[in-house]
Tab-separated table of C-alpha atoms in Angstrom:
chain	number	residue	atom	x	y	z
A	1	GLU	CA	58.046	145.385	178.281
A	2	PRO	CA	55.898	143.609	175.625
A	3	PRO	CA	52.978	145.989	174.391
A	4	ALA	CA	49.219	145.589	175.410
A	5	ASP	CA	48.238	145.008	171.650
A	6	ALA	CA	50.984	142.640	171.354
A	7	ILE	CA	48.614	139.519	172.154
A	8	PRO	CA	50.845	136.547	170.938
A	9	TYR	CA	53.447	137.229	173.644
A	10	ALA	CA	50.191	136.363	176.453
A	11	ALA	CA	49.825	132.891	174.791
A	12	PRO	CA	49.799	129.666	176.644
A	13	GLY	CA	53.547	128.148	176.365
A	14	ILE	CA	55.193	131.488	175.407
A	15	SER	CA	57.258	133.207	178.195
A	16	CYS	CA	59.282	136.383	178.573
A	17	SER	CA	62.735	136.702	180.489
A	18	MET	CA	63.365	140.548	180.727
A	19	LEU	CA	66.856	141.151	180.954
A	20	ARG	CA	67.394	144.361	183.343
A	21	PRO	CA	68.019	147.209	183.254
A	22	ALA	CA	65.936	148.555	180.236
A	23	SER	CA	67.850	150.568	178.151
A	24	ARG	CA	67.713	151.854	174.589
A	25	THR	CA	70.640	151.345	172.051
A	26	THR	CA	70.573	153.072	168.970
A	27	GLY	CA	72.701	155.530	168.099
A	28	LEU	CA	76.257	156.006	169.281
A	29	ILE	CA	75.707	156.816	173.227
A	30	GLY	CA	73.577	153.707	172.579
A	31	LYS	CA	76.057	151.456	171.637
A	32	LEU	CA	78.994	152.802	174.558
A	33	ARG	CA	75.913	151.596	176.858
A	34	LEU	CA	75.182	148.550	175.060
A	35	VAL	CA	79.006	147.793	175.484
A	36	ALA	CA	78.624	148.156	178.675
A	37	LEU	CA	75.751	146.072	179.173
A	38	ALA	CA	76.503	142.680	176.962
A	39	PHE	CA	78.649	141.010	179.820
A	40	GLN	CA	75.458	141.810	182.105
A	41	TRP	CA	72.563	140.832	179.874
A	42	THR	CA	75.012	137.907	178.599
A	43	ALA	CA	75.332	136.434	182.083
A	44	ALA	CA	71.726	136.839	182.696
A	45	ALA	CA	70.576	134.916	179.683
A	46	LEU	CA	73.295	131.999	179.364
A	47	PRO	CA	71.496	130.484	182.332
A	48	LEU	CA	67.861	130.867	181.185
A	49	LEU	CA	69.161	128.295	178.032
A	50	LYS	CA	68.663	124.653	178.350
A	51	PRO	CA	70.249	121.916	176.296
A	52	ASP	CA	67.504	121.013	173.741
A	53	ASP	CA	66.565	124.748	173.105
A	54	ILE	CA	66.726	126.631	169.361
A	55	ILE	CA	67.878	129.781	169.422
A	56	MET	CA	66.156	132.241	167.066
A	57	ALA	CA	68.422	135.936	166.444
A	58	ARG	CA	66.789	138.390	164.931
A	59	GLY	CA	68.390	141.338	163.653
A	60	PRO	CA	69.185	144.241	162.953
A	61	ASP	CA	68.334	145.012	166.407
A	62	SER	CA	71.468	144.537	168.898
A	63	LEU	CA	70.203	142.712	171.741
A	64	GLY	CA	68.364	140.266	168.732
A	65	PHE	CA	72.490	139.479	167.262
A	66	LEU	CA	73.391	139.014	170.696
A	67	GLY	CA	70.821	135.523	170.383
A	68	GLY	CA	73.698	134.248	167.796
A	69	VAL	CA	76.377	134.952	170.239
A	70	LEU	CA	74.680	132.965	173.503
A	71	ALA	CA	74.023	130.170	170.785
A	72	ARG	CA	77.739	129.552	169.796
A	73	LEU	CA	78.375	130.052	173.657
A	74	LYS	CA	75.866	127.229	174.156
A	75	GLY	CA	76.627	125.044	171.004
A	76	LEU	CA	72.739	125.439	170.759
A	77	PRO	CA	71.046	124.578	167.326
A	78	ARG	CA	70.347	128.077	165.856
A	79	PHE	CA	69.030	130.434	162.855
A	80	ALA	CA	68.497	133.942	162.758
A	81	LYS	CA	65.256	136.328	161.041
A	82	TYR	CA	67.120	139.638	159.536
A	83	ALA	CA	64.070	141.514	159.045
A	84	ASP	CA	64.614	145.053	157.863
A	85	GLN	CA	66.300	145.500	153.825
A	86	TRP	CA	68.910	143.244	153.035
A	87	GLN	CA	70.169	144.819	150.034
A	88	PRO	CA	72.196	147.438	150.534
A	89	PHE	CA	70.585	151.121	151.085
A	90	PRO	CA	71.895	154.660	151.184
A	91	GLY	CA	72.197	155.681	154.474
A	92	GLU	CA	72.368	152.398	155.730
A	93	PRO	CA	74.058	152.617	159.383
A	94	LEU	CA	77.222	150.507	159.719
A	95	GLY	CA	75.936	148.113	162.808
A	96	TYR	CA	73.405	146.759	160.170
A	97	ARG	CA	76.160	146.225	157.688
A	98	LEU	CA	78.394	145.011	159.752
A	99	GLN	CA	75.571	142.333	161.396
A	100	LYS	CA	75.159	141.372	157.469
A	101	ALA	CA	78.416	140.310	156.868
A	102	CYS	CA	78.322	138.121	159.779
A	103	TYR	CA	75.271	136.448	158.584
A	104	ARG	CA	76.424	135.879	155.104
A	105	GLY	CA	79.847	133.934	156.415
A	106	PRO	CA	80.085	131.236	157.980
A	107	TRP	CA	80.688	132.605	162.166
A	108	PHE	CA	76.862	132.695	162.939
A	109	GLY	CA	76.617	128.921	162.299
A	110	GLY	CA	73.147	128.264	160.935
A	111	PRO	CA	70.672	129.229	158.027
A	112	VAL	CA	69.829	133.350	158.397
A	113	GLN	CA	66.467	134.299	156.841
A	114	ILE	CA	66.230	136.715	154.755
A	115	TYR	CA	63.715	139.542	152.644
A	116	GLY	CA	65.636	138.801	149.333
A	117	SER	CA	66.240	136.059	146.739
A	118	PRO	CA	68.880	133.227	146.779
A	119	ASP	CA	72.014	133.356	146.711
A	120	PRO	CA	73.706	130.134	144.956
A	121	ARG	CA	77.329	131.295	146.500
A	122	ARG	CA	75.380	131.330	150.125
A	123	PRO	CA	72.799	128.998	150.510
A	124	HIS	CA	72.535	129.128	154.085
A	125	LEU	CA	70.724	132.449	153.206
A	126	VAL	CA	67.030	131.652	152.744
A	127	PRO	CA	64.267	133.633	151.239
A	128	PHE	CA	61.310	133.348	154.066
A	129	PHE	CA	58.459	136.036	154.645
A	130	THR	CA	56.423	136.579	157.505
A	131	SER	CA	52.129	137.595	157.296
A	132	SER	CA	49.693	139.528	159.343
A	133	LEU	CA	46.615	137.759	157.922
A	134	SER	CA	44.837	134.313	158.949
A	135	GLU	CA	42.673	132.709	156.364
A	136	SER	CA	39.449	134.306	158.503
A	137	GLU	CA	40.730	137.565	157.960
A	138	TRP	CA	41.268	136.996	154.498
A	139	LEU	CA	37.835	135.649	153.960
A	140	GLN	CA	36.131	138.659	156.155
A	141	ALA	CA	38.142	140.858	153.409
A	142	GLY	CA	36.570	139.102	150.588
A	143	ASP	CA	33.250	140.299	151.769
A	144	HIS	CA	33.462	143.992	151.345
A	145	LEU	CA	34.653	143.431	147.392
A	146	THR	CA	31.366	143.747	146.813
A	147	LYS	CA	30.658	147.151	148.962
A	148	ARG	CA	33.376	149.328	147.905
A	149	ASN	CA	32.285	152.182	146.749
A	150	GLY	CA	33.557	153.020	143.072
A	151	SER	CA	32.695	156.921	142.598
A	152	LEU	CA	35.095	160.033	143.156
A	153	PRO	CA	36.453	160.990	145.232
A	154	TRP	CA	39.408	158.947	145.266
A	155	ARG	CA	40.775	157.426	148.113
A	156	ILE	CA	44.339	156.670	148.715
A	157	LEU	CA	45.507	155.105	151.459
A	158	PHE	CA	48.895	154.742	153.451
A	159	CYS	CA	49.658	152.543	156.723
A	160	GLY	CA	52.869	152.763	158.280
A	161	ARG	CA	55.271	154.266	161.052
A	162	PHE	CA	55.867	158.497	160.170
A	163	VAL	CA	59.515	158.321	160.011
A	164	PRO	CA	61.812	159.417	156.676
A	165	ALA	CA	62.694	155.844	155.782
A	166	LYS	CA	58.397	155.446	154.806
A	167	GLY	CA	58.932	158.107	152.215
A	168	ILE	CA	55.169	159.990	153.351
A	169	ASP	CA	56.698	163.317	152.621
A	170	LEU	CA	57.130	162.121	148.776
A	171	LEU	CA	53.861	160.811	148.464
A	172	LEU	CA	52.086	164.302	149.764
A	173	GLN	CA	54.318	165.828	146.935
A	174	ALA	CA	52.964	163.211	144.559
A	175	PHE	CA	49.341	163.624	145.858
A	176	LYS	CA	49.646	167.878	145.571
A	177	GLN	CA	50.724	166.617	141.519
A	178	LEU	CA	47.615	164.075	141.319
A	179	LEU	CA	45.069	167.307	142.423
A	180	GLU	CA	46.988	169.515	140.005
A	181	SER	CA	46.033	166.991	137.522
A	182	GLY	CA	42.203	167.728	137.908
A	183	VAL	CA	41.656	164.102	139.480
A	184	SER	CA	39.268	164.517	143.091
A	185	ALA	CA	41.026	162.483	145.267
A	186	GLU	CA	40.894	161.665	149.246
A	187	LEU	CA	44.562	161.120	150.853
A	188	ASP	CA	44.215	158.973	154.253
A	189	LEU	CA	47.228	158.686	156.231
A	190	VAL	CA	47.190	155.869	158.921
A	191	GLY	CA	50.085	155.998	161.744
A	192	ASP	CA	52.375	157.813	164.222
A	193	GLY	CA	55.556	158.557	164.852
A	194	GLU	CA	58.468	161.206	164.964
A	195	GLU	CA	58.020	162.786	161.692
A	196	THR	CA	54.066	163.670	162.386
A	197	PRO	CA	54.251	167.388	163.336
A	198	GLU	CA	56.563	168.164	159.995
A	199	LEU	CA	54.218	166.456	157.848
A	200	VAL	CA	51.264	168.401	159.033
A	201	LYS	CA	53.393	171.348	158.064
A	202	LEU	CA	54.253	169.908	155.033
A	203	SER	CA	50.449	169.162	153.900
A	204	ARG	CA	50.083	172.677	154.801
A	205	ALA	CA	52.971	174.397	152.631
A	206	LEU	CA	51.709	171.755	150.090
A	207	GLY	CA	48.231	173.294	150.076
A	208	VAL	CA	46.798	170.051	150.692
A	209	GLN	CA	45.721	169.845	154.053
A	210	ASP	CA	41.754	169.696	153.103
A	211	ARG	CA	42.193	166.696	151.151
A	212	VAL	CA	44.621	164.648	153.500
A	213	VAL	CA	43.273	162.756	156.737
A	214	PHE	CA	45.842	162.368	159.341
A	215	HIS	CA	44.125	159.519	161.534
A	216	GLY	CA	47.087	158.657	163.989
A	217	TRP	CA	47.449	154.864	164.974
A	218	LEU	CA	44.231	152.566	164.636
A	219	GLY	CA	43.310	149.396	166.381
A	220	ARG	CA	43.000	146.312	164.232
A	221	GLU	CA	39.447	146.816	163.331
A	222	ALA	CA	39.165	150.655	162.456
A	223	LEU	CA	42.288	149.506	160.517
A	224	MET	CA	40.264	147.434	158.688
A	225	GLU	CA	37.888	150.121	158.204
A	226	GLN	CA	40.073	152.321	155.826
A	227	TYR	CA	41.761	149.339	153.618
A	228	ARG	CA	37.503	148.733	152.954
A	229	ARG	CA	37.144	152.146	152.277
A	230	ALA	CA	40.252	152.687	149.825
A	231	HIS	CA	40.479	152.482	146.202
A	232	LEU	CA	43.787	152.562	146.074
A	233	PHE	CA	47.121	151.227	148.462
A	234	VAL	CA	50.656	153.227	148.431
A	235	SER	CA	53.666	151.731	150.055
A	236	CYS	CA	56.485	154.800	149.539
A	237	SER	CA	59.264	153.687	151.144
A	238	ARG	CA	62.824	154.560	150.678
A	239	LYS	CA	63.809	151.326	152.224
A	240	GLU	CA	61.923	148.539	153.614
A	241	GLY	CA	62.152	145.093	154.791
A	242	PHE	CA	58.916	143.245	153.933
A	243	GLY	CA	55.730	145.347	154.138
A	244	LYS	CA	53.628	143.212	155.680
A	245	VAL	CA	51.097	146.012	155.202
A	246	ILE	CA	50.699	145.651	151.030
A	247	ILE	CA	49.638	141.880	152.056
A	248	GLU	CA	46.889	143.392	154.060
A	249	ALA	CA	45.522	145.709	151.524
A	250	MET	CA	45.993	143.739	148.553
A	251	ALA	CA	43.952	140.985	150.781
A	252	PHE	CA	41.420	143.596	150.392
A	253	GLY	CA	41.693	143.340	146.884
A	254	LEU	CA	43.463	146.944	147.088
A	255	PRO	CA	45.427	147.771	143.870
A	256	VAL	CA	48.336	148.988	145.143
A	257	ILE	CA	51.740	151.623	143.840
A	258	VAL	CA	55.066	150.338	145.601
A	259	THR	CA	58.581	151.906	145.538
A	260	ASP	CA	61.470	149.377	144.496
A	261	VAL	CA	63.089	148.454	147.715
A	262	GLY	CA	63.308	145.196	150.069
A	263	VAL	CA	60.819	142.434	148.087
A	264	SER	CA	57.919	144.515	147.636
A	265	ARG	CA	58.411	144.091	143.497
A	266	PHE	CA	58.224	140.501	144.351
A	267	LEU	CA	54.871	140.625	146.267
A	268	VAL	CA	53.335	143.410	143.301
A	269	ASN	CA	54.932	140.960	140.516
A	270	PRO	CA	53.794	144.311	138.210
A	271	PRO	CA	51.620	144.697	136.643
A	272	GLU	CA	49.750	141.854	138.104
A	273	CYS	CA	49.170	143.412	141.513
A	274	GLY	CA	49.883	147.014	140.928
A	275	VAL	CA	52.900	149.197	139.492
A	276	VAL	CA	56.173	149.963	141.136
A	277	ALA	CA	57.709	153.218	141.571
A	278	GLN	CA	61.459	154.670	141.474
A	279	SER	CA	62.338	155.454	145.520
A	280	GLY	CA	62.616	158.455	146.662
A	281	SER	CA	60.634	159.648	143.960
A	282	HIS	CA	58.044	161.792	143.808
A	283	GLN	CA	57.685	162.686	140.232
A	284	SER	CA	57.280	158.906	139.660
A	285	LEU	CA	54.715	158.225	142.622
A	286	ALA	CA	53.071	160.990	140.724
A	287	GLU	CA	52.911	159.428	136.772
A	288	HIS	CA	52.099	156.217	138.436
A	289	LEU	CA	49.530	157.738	140.949
A	290	ILE	CA	47.985	159.442	137.563
A	291	GLN	CA	48.407	156.669	135.487
A	292	ILE	CA	46.280	154.235	137.806
A	293	VAL	CA	43.345	156.467	138.539
A	294	ARG	CA	42.703	157.517	135.133
A	295	HIS	CA	42.101	153.688	133.895
A	296	PRO	CA	39.838	152.312	136.744
A	297	GLU	CA	39.036	148.848	134.998
A	298	GLN	CA	42.644	148.164	135.276
A	299	ALA	CA	42.570	148.971	139.061
A	300	GLY	CA	39.588	146.798	139.389
A	301	ARG	CA	41.773	143.887	137.605
A	302	MET	CA	45.323	144.424	139.587
A	303	GLY	CA	42.947	144.523	142.796
A	304	LEU	CA	41.134	141.222	141.976
A	305	ALA	CA	44.794	139.817	141.342
A	306	ALA	CA	45.796	141.358	144.310
A	307	ARG	CA	43.528	139.502	146.651
A	308	ALA	CA	44.280	135.816	145.015
A	309	ARG	CA	48.146	136.504	145.228
A	310	ALA	CA	47.759	137.824	148.992
A	311	ARG	CA	46.305	134.179	149.880
A	312	HIS	CA	49.764	132.610	149.790
A	313	PHE	CA	50.961	134.998	152.291
A	314	LEU	CA	48.680	133.750	155.772
A	315	PHE	CA	49.404	132.741	158.927
A	316	GLU	CA	48.106	129.320	157.887
A	317	ASN	CA	51.104	128.735	155.726
A	318	LEU	CA	53.406	130.448	157.763
A	319	GLU	CA	52.586	127.763	160.547
A	320	HIS	CA	53.525	125.041	157.787
A	321	GLN	CA	56.707	126.761	156.064
A	322	TYR	CA	58.607	127.138	159.696
A	323	ARG	CA	57.777	123.386	160.500
A	324	GLU	CA	59.708	122.715	156.843
A	325	PHE	CA	62.585	125.076	157.609
A	326	LEU	CA	63.298	123.838	161.155
A	327	VAL	CA	62.995	120.106	159.572
A	328	THR	CA	65.136	120.646	156.643
A	329	ARG	CA	67.517	123.493	157.590
A	330	CYS	CA	68.122	123.013	161.395
A	331	GLY	CA	67.572	119.335	161.839
A	332	ILE	CA	64.564	119.771	164.262
A	333	ALA	CA	62.594	116.917	164.693
A	334	PHE	CA	58.748	117.435	165.548
A	335	ASN	CA	56.684	114.481	167.832
């Protein structure tokens, strides 16, 4: 079922048809379970589709890929959204690679939105970026630029899931080097996940636990307060699709450090809004942390540029882009 905080699912004109039984499809056992349930789910979903429907298949989720199969069976207009890192990455699951192969070729039969660059050989692959902020939220974020406390300690912020792919262990190691360089700083970690206990242990082993705060999962207002208090935002992922938290941080006028994965370099446009560190390297993260905190005036200029650039990624722009995409790429006419 949609989570309680998934407000869009309760909006007028949106309905959810749940496929039963609910089942996890991760791992080898999950994939075997998926095969066993595929015919049952397909039979349940086909009657829901009407002749004037448009199918969106969202990958790399296995159930999302089922949308592409249903569209072909019904002969309906379709497009896909591959909402993960489009470029290959170390340890990429076989299922991800197989879905990418299907989306690259002609089998799917529709345009595919990707977090990546245009490919002249495959014009059906369309660079397309999502949003997490509205115009009003962007304006509210700007109200706090003049209120930010520029005094020490430096407040460094991370927001995201606590899973190995997010590289929080690398950030903790880099943060230790930052403190050892003589910088007064604090690290705020916002999020939750399977790696939380190990990260708490690591902070203690590194001797930085007194300077690190594990906030857990926060509601939107509490999260916005963390953006307001921070001086610098770090996205340290080992792999990433589109880091929406990067845009949120930029909207609050924060300079950002990102790792060179997904479209992070495109978002930051270094050195305009921040800097890009080597993926998987705590040493590279540490060097960039030290570089930014030792040049506060440059960091301030980056933050102002980041806020201006974030305005290109708002909900209001996204609606226009989706309409244009559906008209030009899918041949859909709007009344």
